[in-house]
XYZ file of C-alpha atoms in Angstrom:
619
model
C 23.967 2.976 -10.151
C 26.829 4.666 -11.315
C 29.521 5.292 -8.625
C 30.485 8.694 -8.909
C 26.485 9.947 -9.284
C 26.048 7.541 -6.300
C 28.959 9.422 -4.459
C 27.757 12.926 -5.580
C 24.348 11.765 -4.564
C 25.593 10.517 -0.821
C 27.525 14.260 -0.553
C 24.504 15.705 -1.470
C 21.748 13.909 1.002
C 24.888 14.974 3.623
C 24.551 18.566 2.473
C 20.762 18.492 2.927
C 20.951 16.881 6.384
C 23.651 19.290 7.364
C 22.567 21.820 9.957
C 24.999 24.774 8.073
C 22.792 25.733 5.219
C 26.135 27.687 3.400
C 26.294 24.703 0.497
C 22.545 23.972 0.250
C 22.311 27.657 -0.397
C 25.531 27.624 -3.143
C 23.171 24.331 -5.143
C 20.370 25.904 -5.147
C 21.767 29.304 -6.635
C 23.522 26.870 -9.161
C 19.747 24.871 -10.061
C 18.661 28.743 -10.472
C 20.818 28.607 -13.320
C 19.176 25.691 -14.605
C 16.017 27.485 -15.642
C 14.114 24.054 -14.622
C 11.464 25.160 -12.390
C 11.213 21.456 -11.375
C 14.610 21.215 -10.328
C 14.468 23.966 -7.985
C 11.571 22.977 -6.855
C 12.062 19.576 -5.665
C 15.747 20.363 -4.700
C 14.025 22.770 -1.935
C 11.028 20.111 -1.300
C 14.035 18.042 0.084
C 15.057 20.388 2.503
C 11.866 21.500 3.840
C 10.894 17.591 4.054
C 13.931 17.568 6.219
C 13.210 20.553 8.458
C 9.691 18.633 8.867
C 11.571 16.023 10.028
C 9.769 13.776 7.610
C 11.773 11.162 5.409
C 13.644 13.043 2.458
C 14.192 9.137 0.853
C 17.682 10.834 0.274
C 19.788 9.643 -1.613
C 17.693 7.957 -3.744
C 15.150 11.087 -4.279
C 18.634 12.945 -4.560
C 19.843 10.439 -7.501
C 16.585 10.797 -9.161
C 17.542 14.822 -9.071
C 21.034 14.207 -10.017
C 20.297 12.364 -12.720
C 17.740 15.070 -14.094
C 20.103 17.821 -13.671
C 23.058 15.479 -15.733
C 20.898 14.962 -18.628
C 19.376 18.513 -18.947
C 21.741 20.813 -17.764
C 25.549 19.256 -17.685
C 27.121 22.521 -16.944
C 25.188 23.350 -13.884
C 25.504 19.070 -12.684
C 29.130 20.271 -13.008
C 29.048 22.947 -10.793
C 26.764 20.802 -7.938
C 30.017 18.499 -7.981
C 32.551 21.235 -7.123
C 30.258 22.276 -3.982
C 30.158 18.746 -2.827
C 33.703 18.603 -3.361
C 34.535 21.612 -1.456
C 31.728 20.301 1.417
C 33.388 16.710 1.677
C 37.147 18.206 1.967
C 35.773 20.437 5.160
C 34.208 17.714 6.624
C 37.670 15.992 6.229
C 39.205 18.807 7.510
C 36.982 18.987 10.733
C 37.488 15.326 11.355
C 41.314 15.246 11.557
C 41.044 18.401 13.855
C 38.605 16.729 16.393
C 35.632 18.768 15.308
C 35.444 21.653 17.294
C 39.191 21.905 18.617
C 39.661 25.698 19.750
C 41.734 27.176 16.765
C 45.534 28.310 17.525
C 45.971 31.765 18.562
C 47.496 33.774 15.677
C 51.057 35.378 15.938
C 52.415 38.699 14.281
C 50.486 41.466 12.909
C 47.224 39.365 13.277
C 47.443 38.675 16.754
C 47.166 41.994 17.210
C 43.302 41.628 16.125
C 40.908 42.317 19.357
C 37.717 41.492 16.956
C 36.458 40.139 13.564
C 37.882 41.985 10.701
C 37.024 41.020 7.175
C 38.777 40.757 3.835
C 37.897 39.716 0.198
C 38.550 35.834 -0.169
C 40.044 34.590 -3.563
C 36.654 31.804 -3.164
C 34.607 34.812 -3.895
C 33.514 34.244 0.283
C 34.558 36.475 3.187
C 38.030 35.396 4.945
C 37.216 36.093 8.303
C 40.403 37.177 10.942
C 40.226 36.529 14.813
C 42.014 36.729 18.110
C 40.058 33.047 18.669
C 37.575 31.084 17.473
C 36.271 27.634 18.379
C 33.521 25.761 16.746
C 33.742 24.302 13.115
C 34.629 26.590 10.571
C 32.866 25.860 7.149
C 33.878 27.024 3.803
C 32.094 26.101 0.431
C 33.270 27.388 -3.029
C 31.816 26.603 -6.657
C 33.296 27.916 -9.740
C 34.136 31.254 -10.353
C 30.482 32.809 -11.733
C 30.605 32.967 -15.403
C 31.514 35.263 -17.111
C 28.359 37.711 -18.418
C 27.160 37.168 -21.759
C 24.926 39.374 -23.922
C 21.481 38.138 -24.081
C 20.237 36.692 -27.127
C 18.353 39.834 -28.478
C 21.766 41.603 -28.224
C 23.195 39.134 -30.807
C 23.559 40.700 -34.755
C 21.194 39.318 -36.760
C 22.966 37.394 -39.236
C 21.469 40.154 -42.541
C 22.837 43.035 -40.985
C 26.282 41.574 -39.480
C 29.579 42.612 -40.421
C 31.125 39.257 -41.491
C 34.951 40.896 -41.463
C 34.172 41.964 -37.714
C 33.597 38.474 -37.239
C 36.632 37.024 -38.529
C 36.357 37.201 -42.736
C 39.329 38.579 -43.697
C 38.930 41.874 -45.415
C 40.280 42.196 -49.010
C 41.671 44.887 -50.705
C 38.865 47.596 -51.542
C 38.751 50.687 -53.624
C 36.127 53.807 -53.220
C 33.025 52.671 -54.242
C 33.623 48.419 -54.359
C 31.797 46.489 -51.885
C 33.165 45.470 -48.446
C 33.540 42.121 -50.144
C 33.628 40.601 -53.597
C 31.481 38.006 -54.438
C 31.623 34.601 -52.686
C 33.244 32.081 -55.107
C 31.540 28.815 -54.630
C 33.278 25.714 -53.419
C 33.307 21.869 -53.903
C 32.112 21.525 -50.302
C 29.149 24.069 -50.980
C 26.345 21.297 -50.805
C 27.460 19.097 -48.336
C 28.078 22.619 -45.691
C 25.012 23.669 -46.510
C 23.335 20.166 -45.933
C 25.037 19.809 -42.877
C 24.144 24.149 -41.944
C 20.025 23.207 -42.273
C 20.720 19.822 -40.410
C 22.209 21.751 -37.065
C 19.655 24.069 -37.853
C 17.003 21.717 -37.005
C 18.261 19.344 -34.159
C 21.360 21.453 -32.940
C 25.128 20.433 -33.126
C 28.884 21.371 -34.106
C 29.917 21.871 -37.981
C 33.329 22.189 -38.213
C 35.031 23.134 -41.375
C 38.685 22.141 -41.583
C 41.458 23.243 -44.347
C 44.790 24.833 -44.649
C 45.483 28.237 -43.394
C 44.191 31.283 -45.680
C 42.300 28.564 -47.681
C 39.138 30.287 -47.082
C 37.607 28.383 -44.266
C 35.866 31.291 -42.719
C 34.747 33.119 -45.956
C 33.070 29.481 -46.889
C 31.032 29.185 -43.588
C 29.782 32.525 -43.404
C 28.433 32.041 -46.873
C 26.923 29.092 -45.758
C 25.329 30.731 -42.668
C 24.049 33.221 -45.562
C 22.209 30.804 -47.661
C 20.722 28.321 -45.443
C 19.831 30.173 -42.167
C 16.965 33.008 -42.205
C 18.291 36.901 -41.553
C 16.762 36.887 -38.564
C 19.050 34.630 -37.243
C 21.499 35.775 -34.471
C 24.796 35.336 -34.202
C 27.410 35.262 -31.194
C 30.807 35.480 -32.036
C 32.111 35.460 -29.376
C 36.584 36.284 -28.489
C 38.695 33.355 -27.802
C 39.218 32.486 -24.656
C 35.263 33.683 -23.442
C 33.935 31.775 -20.758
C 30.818 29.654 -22.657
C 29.579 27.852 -19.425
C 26.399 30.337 -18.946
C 25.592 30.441 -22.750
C 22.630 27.380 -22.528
C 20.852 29.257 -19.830
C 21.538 32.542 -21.707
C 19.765 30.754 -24.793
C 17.475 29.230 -22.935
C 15.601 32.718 -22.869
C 15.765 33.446 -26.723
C 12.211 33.154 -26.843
C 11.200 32.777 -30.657
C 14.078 33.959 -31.808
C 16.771 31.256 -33.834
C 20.446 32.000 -32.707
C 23.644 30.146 -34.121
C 27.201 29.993 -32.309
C 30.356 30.779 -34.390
C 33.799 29.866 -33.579
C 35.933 31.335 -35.904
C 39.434 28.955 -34.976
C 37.667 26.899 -32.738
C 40.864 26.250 -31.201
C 40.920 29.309 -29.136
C 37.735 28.289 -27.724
C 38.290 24.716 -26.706
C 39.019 24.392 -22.653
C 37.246 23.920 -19.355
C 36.089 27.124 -19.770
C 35.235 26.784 -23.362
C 32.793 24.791 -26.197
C 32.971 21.387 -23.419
C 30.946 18.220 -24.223
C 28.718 19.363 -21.501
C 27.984 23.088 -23.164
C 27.755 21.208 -26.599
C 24.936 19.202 -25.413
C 23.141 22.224 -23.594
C 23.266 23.099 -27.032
C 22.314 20.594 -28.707
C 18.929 19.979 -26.803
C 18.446 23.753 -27.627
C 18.840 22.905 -30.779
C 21.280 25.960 -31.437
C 23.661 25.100 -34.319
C 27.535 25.796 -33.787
C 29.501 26.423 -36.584
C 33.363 26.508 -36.457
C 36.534 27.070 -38.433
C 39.824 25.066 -37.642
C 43.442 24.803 -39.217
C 43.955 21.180 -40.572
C 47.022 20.575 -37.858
C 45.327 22.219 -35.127
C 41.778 19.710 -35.785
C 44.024 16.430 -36.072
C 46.336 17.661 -33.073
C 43.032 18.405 -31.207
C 40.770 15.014 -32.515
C 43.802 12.687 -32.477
C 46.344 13.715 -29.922
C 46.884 12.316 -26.552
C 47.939 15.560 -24.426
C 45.721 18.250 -25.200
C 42.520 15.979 -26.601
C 39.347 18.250 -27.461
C 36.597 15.215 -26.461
C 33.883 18.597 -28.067
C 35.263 17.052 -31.816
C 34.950 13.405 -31.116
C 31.209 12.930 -32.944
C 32.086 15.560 -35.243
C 32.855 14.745 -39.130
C 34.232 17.939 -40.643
C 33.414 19.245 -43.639
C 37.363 19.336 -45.520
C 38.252 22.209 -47.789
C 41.170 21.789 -50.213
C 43.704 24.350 -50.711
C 44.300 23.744 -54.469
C 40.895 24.635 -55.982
C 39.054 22.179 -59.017
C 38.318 22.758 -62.216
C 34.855 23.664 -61.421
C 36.178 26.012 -58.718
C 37.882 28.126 -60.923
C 34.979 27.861 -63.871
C 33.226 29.891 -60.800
C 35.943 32.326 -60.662
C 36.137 32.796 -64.256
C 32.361 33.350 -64.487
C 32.906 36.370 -61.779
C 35.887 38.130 -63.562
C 33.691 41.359 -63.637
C 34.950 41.731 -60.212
C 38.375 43.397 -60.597
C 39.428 42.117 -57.098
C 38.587 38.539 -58.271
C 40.095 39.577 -61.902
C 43.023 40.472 -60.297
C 43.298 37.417 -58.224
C 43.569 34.826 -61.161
C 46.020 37.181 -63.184
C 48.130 38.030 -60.739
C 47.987 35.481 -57.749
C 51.591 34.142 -58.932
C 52.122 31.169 -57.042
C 49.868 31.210 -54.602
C 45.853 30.768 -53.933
C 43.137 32.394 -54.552
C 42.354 32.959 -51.446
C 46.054 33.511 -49.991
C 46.015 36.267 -52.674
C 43.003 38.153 -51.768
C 43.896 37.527 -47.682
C 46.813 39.350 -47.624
C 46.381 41.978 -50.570
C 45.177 44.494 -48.237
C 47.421 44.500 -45.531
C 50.521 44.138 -48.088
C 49.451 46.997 -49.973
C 48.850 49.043 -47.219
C 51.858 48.455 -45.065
C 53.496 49.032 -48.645
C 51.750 52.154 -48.893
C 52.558 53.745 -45.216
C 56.795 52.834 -45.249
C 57.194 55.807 -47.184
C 57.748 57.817 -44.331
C 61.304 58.178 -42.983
C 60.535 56.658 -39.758
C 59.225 53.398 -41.611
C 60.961 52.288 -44.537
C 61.561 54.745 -47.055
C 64.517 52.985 -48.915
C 62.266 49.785 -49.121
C 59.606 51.633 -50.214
C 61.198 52.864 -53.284
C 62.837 49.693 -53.847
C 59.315 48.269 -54.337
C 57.749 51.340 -55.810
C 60.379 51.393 -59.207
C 59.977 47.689 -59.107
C 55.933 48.282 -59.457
C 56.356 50.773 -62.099
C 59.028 48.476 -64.188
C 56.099 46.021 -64.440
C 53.622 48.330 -65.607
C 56.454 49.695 -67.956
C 56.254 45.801 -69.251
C 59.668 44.768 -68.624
C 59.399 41.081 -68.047
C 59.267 39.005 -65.077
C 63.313 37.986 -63.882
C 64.876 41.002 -65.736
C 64.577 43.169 -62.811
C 67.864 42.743 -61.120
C 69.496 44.648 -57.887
C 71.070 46.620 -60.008
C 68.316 47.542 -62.304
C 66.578 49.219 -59.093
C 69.449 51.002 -57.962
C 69.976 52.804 -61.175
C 65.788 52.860 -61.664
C 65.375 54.587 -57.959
C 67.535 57.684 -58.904
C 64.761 58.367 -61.448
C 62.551 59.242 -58.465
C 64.351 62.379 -57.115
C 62.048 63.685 -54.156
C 61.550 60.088 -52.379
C 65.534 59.314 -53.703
C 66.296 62.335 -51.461
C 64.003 60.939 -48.499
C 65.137 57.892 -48.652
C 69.002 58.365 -47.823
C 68.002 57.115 -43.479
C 67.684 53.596 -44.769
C 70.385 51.825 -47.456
C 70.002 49.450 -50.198
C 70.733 46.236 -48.090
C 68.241 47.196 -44.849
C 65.529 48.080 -47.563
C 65.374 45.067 -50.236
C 65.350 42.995 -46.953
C 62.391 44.842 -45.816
C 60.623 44.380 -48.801
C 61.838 40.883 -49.558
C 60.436 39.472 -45.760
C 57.644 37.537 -46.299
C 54.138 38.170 -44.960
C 51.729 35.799 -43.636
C 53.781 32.855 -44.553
C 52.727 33.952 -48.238
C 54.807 36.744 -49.738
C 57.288 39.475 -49.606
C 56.674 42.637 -51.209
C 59.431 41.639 -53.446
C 59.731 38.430 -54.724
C 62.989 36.151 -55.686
C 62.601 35.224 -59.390
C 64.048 31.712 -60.538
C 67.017 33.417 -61.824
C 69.299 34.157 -59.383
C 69.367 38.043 -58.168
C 66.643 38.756 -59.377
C 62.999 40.439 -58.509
C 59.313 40.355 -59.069
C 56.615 41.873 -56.479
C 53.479 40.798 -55.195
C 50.946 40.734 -57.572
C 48.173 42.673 -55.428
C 50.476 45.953 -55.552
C 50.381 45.533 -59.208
C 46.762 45.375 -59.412
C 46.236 47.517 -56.975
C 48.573 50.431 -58.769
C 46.916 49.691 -61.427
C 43.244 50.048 -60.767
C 43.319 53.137 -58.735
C 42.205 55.462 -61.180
C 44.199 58.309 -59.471
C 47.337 56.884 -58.199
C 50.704 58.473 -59.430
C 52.138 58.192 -62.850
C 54.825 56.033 -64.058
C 58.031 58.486 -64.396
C 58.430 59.564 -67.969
C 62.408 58.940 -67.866
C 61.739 55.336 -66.432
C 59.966 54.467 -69.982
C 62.713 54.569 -71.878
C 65.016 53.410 -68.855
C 63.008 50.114 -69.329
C 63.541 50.104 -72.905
C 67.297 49.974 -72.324
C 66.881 47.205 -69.410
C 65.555 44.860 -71.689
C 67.378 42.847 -74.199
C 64.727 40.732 -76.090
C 63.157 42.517 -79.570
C 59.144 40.685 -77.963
C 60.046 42.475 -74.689
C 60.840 46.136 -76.104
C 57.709 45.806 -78.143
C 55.811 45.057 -75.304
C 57.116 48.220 -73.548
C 56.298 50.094 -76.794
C 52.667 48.681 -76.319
C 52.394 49.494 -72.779
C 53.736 52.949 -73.626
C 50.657 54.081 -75.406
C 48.053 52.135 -73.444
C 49.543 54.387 -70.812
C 50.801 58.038 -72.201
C 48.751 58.691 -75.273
C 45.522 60.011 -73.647
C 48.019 62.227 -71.596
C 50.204 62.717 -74.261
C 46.957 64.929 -76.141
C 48.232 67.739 -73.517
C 51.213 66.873 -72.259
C 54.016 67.669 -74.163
C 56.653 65.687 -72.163
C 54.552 62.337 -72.723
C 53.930 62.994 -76.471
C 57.979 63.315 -76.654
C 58.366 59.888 -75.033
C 56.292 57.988 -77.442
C 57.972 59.943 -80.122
C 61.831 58.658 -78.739
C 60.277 55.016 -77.726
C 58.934 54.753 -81.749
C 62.550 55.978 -82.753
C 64.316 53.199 -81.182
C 61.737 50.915 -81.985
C 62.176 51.704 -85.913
C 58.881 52.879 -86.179
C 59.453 56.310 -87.958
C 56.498 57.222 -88.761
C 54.926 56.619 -85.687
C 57.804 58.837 -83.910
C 57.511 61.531 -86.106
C 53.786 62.053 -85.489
C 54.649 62.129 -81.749
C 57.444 64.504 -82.150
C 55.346 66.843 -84.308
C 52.507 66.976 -81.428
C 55.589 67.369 -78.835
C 57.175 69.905 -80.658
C 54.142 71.763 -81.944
C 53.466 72.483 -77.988
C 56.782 73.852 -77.837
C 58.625 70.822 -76.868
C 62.317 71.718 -78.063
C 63.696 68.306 -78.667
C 61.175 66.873 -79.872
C 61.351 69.815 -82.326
C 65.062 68.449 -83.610
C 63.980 64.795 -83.230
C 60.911 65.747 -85.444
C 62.931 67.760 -88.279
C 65.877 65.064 -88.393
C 62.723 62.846 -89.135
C 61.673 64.536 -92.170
C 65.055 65.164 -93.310
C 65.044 61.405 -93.847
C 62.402 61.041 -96.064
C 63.319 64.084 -98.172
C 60.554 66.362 -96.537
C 63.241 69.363 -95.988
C 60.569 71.931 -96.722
C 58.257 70.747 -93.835
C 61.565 70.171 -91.598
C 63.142 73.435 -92.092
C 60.401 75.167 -89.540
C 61.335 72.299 -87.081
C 64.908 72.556 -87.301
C 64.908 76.469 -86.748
C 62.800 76.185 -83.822
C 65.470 73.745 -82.202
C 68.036 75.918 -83.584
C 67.142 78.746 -82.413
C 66.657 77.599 -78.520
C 70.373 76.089 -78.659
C 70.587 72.605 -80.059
C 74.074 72.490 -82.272
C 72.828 69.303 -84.361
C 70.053 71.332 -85.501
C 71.928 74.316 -86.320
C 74.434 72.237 -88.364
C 71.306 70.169 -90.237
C 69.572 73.391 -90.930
C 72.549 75.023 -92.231
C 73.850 72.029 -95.112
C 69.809 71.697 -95.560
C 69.642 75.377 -96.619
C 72.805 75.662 -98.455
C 71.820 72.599 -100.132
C 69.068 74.171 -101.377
C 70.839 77.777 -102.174
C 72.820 75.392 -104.153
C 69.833 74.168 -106.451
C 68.826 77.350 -106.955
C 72.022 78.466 -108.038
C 72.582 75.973 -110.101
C 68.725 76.704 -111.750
C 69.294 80.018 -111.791
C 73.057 79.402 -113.773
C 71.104 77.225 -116.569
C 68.121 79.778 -116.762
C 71.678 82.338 -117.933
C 71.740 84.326 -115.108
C 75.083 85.616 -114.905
C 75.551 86.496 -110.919
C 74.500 82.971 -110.620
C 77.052 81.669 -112.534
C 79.671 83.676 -111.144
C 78.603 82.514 -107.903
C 77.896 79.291 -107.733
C 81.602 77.710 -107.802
C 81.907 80.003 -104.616
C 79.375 77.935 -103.177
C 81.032 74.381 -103.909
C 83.890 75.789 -102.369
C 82.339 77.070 -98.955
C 80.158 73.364 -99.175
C 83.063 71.373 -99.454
C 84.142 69.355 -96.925
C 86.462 66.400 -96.740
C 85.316 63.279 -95.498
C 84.899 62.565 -91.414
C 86.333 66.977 -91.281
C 82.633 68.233 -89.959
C 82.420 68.557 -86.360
C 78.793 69.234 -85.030
C-alpha cells in the first residue's frame, strides 16, 4: 500500500469516526465535484455505517475509495488531501493544548466583546470572536473554490471563432481583404495534423514549439481547422485562469466535442494551471489540448530544475523552424495573389515571413497615428519622405540624414507641425525597433544611412487612396541619386506613377516633361511639356518652345514662347525675340533678291541691330 494513500486513508477513517461532521461535510462537497455518483455514494454509506454503529472496515473500504477517486478524478483526490491536512494539524493543535483547556481571555478592543460576533475568515469559514470559550475549537479549510468556468455550450464553436481573438496575430488589412490571408502550409503540416486527430480520439497535450513570431499559433489554429469538425468548441481560456474545475465542467458536454487551447502555454502552467492531475482528467475525457510555446520557455520548462512543468514530461512537440524550406516558400509563391502575402516575400527585408506579416499592422499603424503633435510628428515625417523616396525609386543606402532633412522641407504643412519634436528625438523614434524585429527606419550597411520597413512600403503602396508622392520630391530624387541605372529607374517610376494623373493635371504632366529633360529624352519631354503647357502650364510653355527651337521647329515654338513671354519669363522673351528677327532677317534677305528696294535698303539695318559680340547678350 502506498504510504501517503495509506496516511490519507488513516486521516480519512479519523474524519469519518469523528463526532464534528465540519470535514466530512467539506469531502463530500469536494466528491460532488467528482460527478461519480458512486463516489458519493459510498463515501456517505461510510458514515451512515458508522452512525449505525456497524463496522465501516475503514481504512481499508476508505483506500478502496481513495484509490477510485486518484485514478478518476486527481483534482478532486487533491482537494480530499488538503481537508485531511487541515483536520490532522487541529487535532495536533488540540493535543498540545490538553483538549479542551478553557481558551485565554482576550485583551484590548476584543475583550471588550460581551457575546459572539462574527467576521469573514480568509479560509472562506466564519472567524468567530468571544469573551470565553472552552471546548475544542475545529477549523477545516480546502482550496479556495475554483474559479467559475463557462460551461461547455458557452464555448465558440471552432467555424464561427475569431482565431485573432484567440491569440493569431492580426495582419495588416485593407477595406475589403479578409481578416486573414491564406494559411501558408508548413513542413510540420502532416505530422500536427496526425498528432490533432490522434488527441482527438484518446485525449492529450500537442504542443507546438518554435521561435518567437515564427508562426506557432497561426500553424495550430490551421490545424484545429482541418482536422477537427466545426462543431467543435473551443476554450481559450486567459493566462493565469484557474483550470482545476474544467474536467467536471467537461464532464457535462454531453455530445458535444470540445478542445482546450493554450496559446503560450507558459502562462498557464502552475498549481492552479494545466497540472498532471487536470491533464489526465482530460485525457480520460478524451478532450484534446493544444498549445503554443517559445523554444526557450519549453526547454526552460521540460529541462530545468527550478521551475519544472512535470504537464510536458510525456509530451513530444511538434518543432517549427524559423527559416522556412524550399517547399515552404513554393507555397508562398503559389499564393502571391494575396497582396499581403505578395508583399511579404518582396518586401520582408531581412526578416521572416511571418515576423513580417506579425508586426506590419501595428508598425504601420503606430506609424500612421505619430503625426499628431502630441506623438511624434518630427518622426513621422522623417519616415513619411523616407517612404515616398522609395516609391520615387531612389535605391536602398542612398537615403542619408541629410537627404531627409533637405527632403522634409518639401512637405510644408506637416514641416510646419512638426517644429515640437527635432531631428535627433525623431530619427530615434523611428529608428527604435519593434517587437525585437524592426524600426520604422532601418540602418543600411553603409554607414548613415536609411531604409524603412518594408510593410509601410507596401502598405503606401496598395492603398488605392493614400496621399500622393510630392511633385517637387520627383525631381529632388533625381538629384539625390548619382548612378545613370538609378535615375532611370526614377524616370520609370515617374510614369508608372504621374501619367494617368498627368492626363488632367497640369503640374504632373510638367514633371515628366523636366524628369525626360534631364534624362536626355527630348522627345519624350517635349510631349509632356506640350500637354503641360497646352493646360496653361507657363513653364512648361518655355521648356516646351526651347524644345522645338532645337530641332528647328521655330514655327510650332513661336506660339509657346509668346505664351511664356507674355506671363513674364525673360529667357523666353529673349528666344522669341532672336527667333523672330531671325526670321525678319530671311525675309529680308528674300525680299532683297526678289529686287525689292525697301528691302534692300533695310536689311544692313538689320545686321546691325542683330549683331552682337560674342558672350555681350545678357538674358
Amino acid at each position: 500500500m502506498d504510504a501517503e494513500l495509506r496516511t490519507l486513508a488513516l486521516t480519512v477513517a479519523r474524519i469519518i469516526e469523528s463526532p464534528d461532521q465540519s470535514a466530512y461535510r467539506l469531502m463530500s462537497e469536494a466528491l460532488r465535484g467528482a460527478r461519480n455518483t458512486f463516489l458519493e455514494v459510498r463515501f456517505d454509506d461510510l458514515w451512515r455505517i458508522r452512525l449505525r454503529g456497524e463496522d465501516t472496515g475503514t481504512p481499508s473500504a476508505v483506500h478502496e475509495l481513495l484509490i477510485q477517486v486518484e485514478r478518476t478524478a486527481p483534482s478532486v483526490y487533491e482537494e480530499l488531501q488538503a481537508i485531511a491536512e487541515a483536520f490532522t494539524e487541529d487535532e495536533q493543535a488540540r493535543a498540545v493544548g490538553g483538549g479542551r483547556t478553557p481558551a485565554p481571555v482576550p485583551s484590548g478592543p476584543v475583550a471588550r466583546a460581551t457575546a459572539n460576533s462574527v467576521q469573514d475568515g480568509v479560509f472562506h469559514a466564519p472567524v468567530v470572536q468571544a469573551g470565553t470559550f472552552s471546548g475544542g475549537v475545529h477549523t477545516y479549510y480546502t482550496q479556495p473554490p475554483h474559479s467559475t468556468l463557462p460551461p461547455v455550450t458557452d464555448w465558440p464553436q471552432l467555424d464561427t471563432a475569431d482565431p485573432i481573438a484567440l491569440g493569431v496575430r492580426r495582419t495588416r488589412r485593407l477595406p475589403g481583404e479578409s481578416p486573414l490571408p491564406p494559411y501558408v502550409e508548413r513542413d510540420s503540416e502532416e505530422e500536427l495534423g496526425d498528432r490533432v486527430r490522434e488527441a482527438a480520439r484518446e485525449g492529450g497535450l500537442v504542443v507546438v514549439t518554435g521561435a518567437p513570431l515564427s508562426g506557432k499559433t497561426r500553424t495550430v489554429w490551421a490545424a484545429l481547422a482541418a482536422n477537427l469538425p466545426g462543431t467543435t468548441r473551443v476554450f481559450a481560456p486567459s493566462p493565469g485562469t484557474d483550470l482545476r474545475g474544467l474536467p467536471a465542467a467537461v464532464r457535462g458536454r454531453g455530445e458535444a466535442g470540445c478542445v482546450l487551447w493554450l496559446d503560450d502555454l507558459d502562462g498557464h502552467l502552475g498549481e492552479h494551471g494545466l497540472t498532471p492531475a487536470v491533464l489526465a482528467d482530460l485525457v480520460r475525457l478524451r478532450v484534446p489540448v493544444l498549445a503554443t510555446m517559445e523554444d526557450e520557455a519549453y526547454d526552460a520548462r521540460r529541462f530545468g530544475t527550478a521551475d519544472r512543468a512535470r504537464v510536458l514530461d510525456g509530451t513530444r512537440p511538434v518543432e517549427l523552424n524559423r527559416v522556412w524550406s524550399d517547399s515552404e516558400w513554393e507555397h508562398l509563391h503559389a499564393l502571391d495573389e494575396e497582396p499581403r502575402l505578395r508583399s511579404a516575400r518582396l518586401w520582408r527585408g531581412a526578416h521572416t515571413v511571418p515576423e513580417y506579416l506579425a508586426v506590419c499592422a501595428d508598425l504601420v499603424e503606430e506609424w500612421r497615428r505619430a503625426a499628431r503633435p502630441t506623438r511624434h510628428p518630427r518622426g513621422h515625417l522623417l519616415v513619411r519622405a523616407a517612404v515616398d523616396l522609395y516609391r520615387c525609386g531612389v535605391p536602398h543606402g542612398a537615403i542619408s540624414e541629410g537627404v531627409l532633412r533637405d527632403a522634409q522641407k518639401l512637405y510644408p504643412d506637416a514641416y510646419a507641425a512638426a517644429e515640437t519634436e527635432s531631428v535627433e528625438d525623431g530619427l530615434a523614434w523611428a529608428a527604435e525597433q519593434r517587437y525585437g524585429v524592426s524600426g520604422l527606419l532601418v540602418p543600411r550597411e553603409k554607414e548613415g544611412t536609411w531604409g524603412v520597413f518594408g510593410g509601410l512600403l507596401a502598405d503606401t503602396v496598395d492603398r488605392p487612396d493614400d496621399w500622393p508622392v510630392p511633385l517637387d520630391l520627383w525631381m529632388f530624387a533625381l538629384e539625390t541619386v548619382r548612378t545613370e541605372g538609378a535615375r532611370w529607374t526614377i524616370r520609370s517610376s515617374a510614369h508608372a506613377y504621374l501619367v494617368e494623373q498627368a492626363k488632367g493635371d497640369p503640374m504632373a504632366a510638367a514633371v515628366l516633361g523636366d524628369i525626360n529633360v534631364a534624362l536626355g529624352d527630348l522627345e519624350t519631354a517635349e510631349f509632356w511639356c506640350r500637354k503641360a503647357a497646352d493646360a496653361g502650364h507657363i513653364e512648361a510653355a518655355a521648356a516646351a518652345g526651347e524644345l522645338m527651337v532645337a530641332r528647328d521647329a521655330s514655327a510650332e515654338a513661336i506660339p509657346y514662347l509668346e505664351q511664356a513671354a507674355e506671363a513674364g519669363i525673360v529667357r523666353s522673351q529673349y528666344s522669341l525675340g532672336i527667333l523672330l528677327l531671325d526670321r525678319a532677317k530671311s525675309w529680308m534677305n528674300r525680299a532683297a533678291e526678289a529686287g525689292h528696294p525697301l528691302a534692300a535698303r533695310a536689311l544692313p539695318r538689320l545686321h546691325a541691330v542683330t549683331y552682337a559680340p560674342p558672350d555681350s547678350v545678357e538674358e
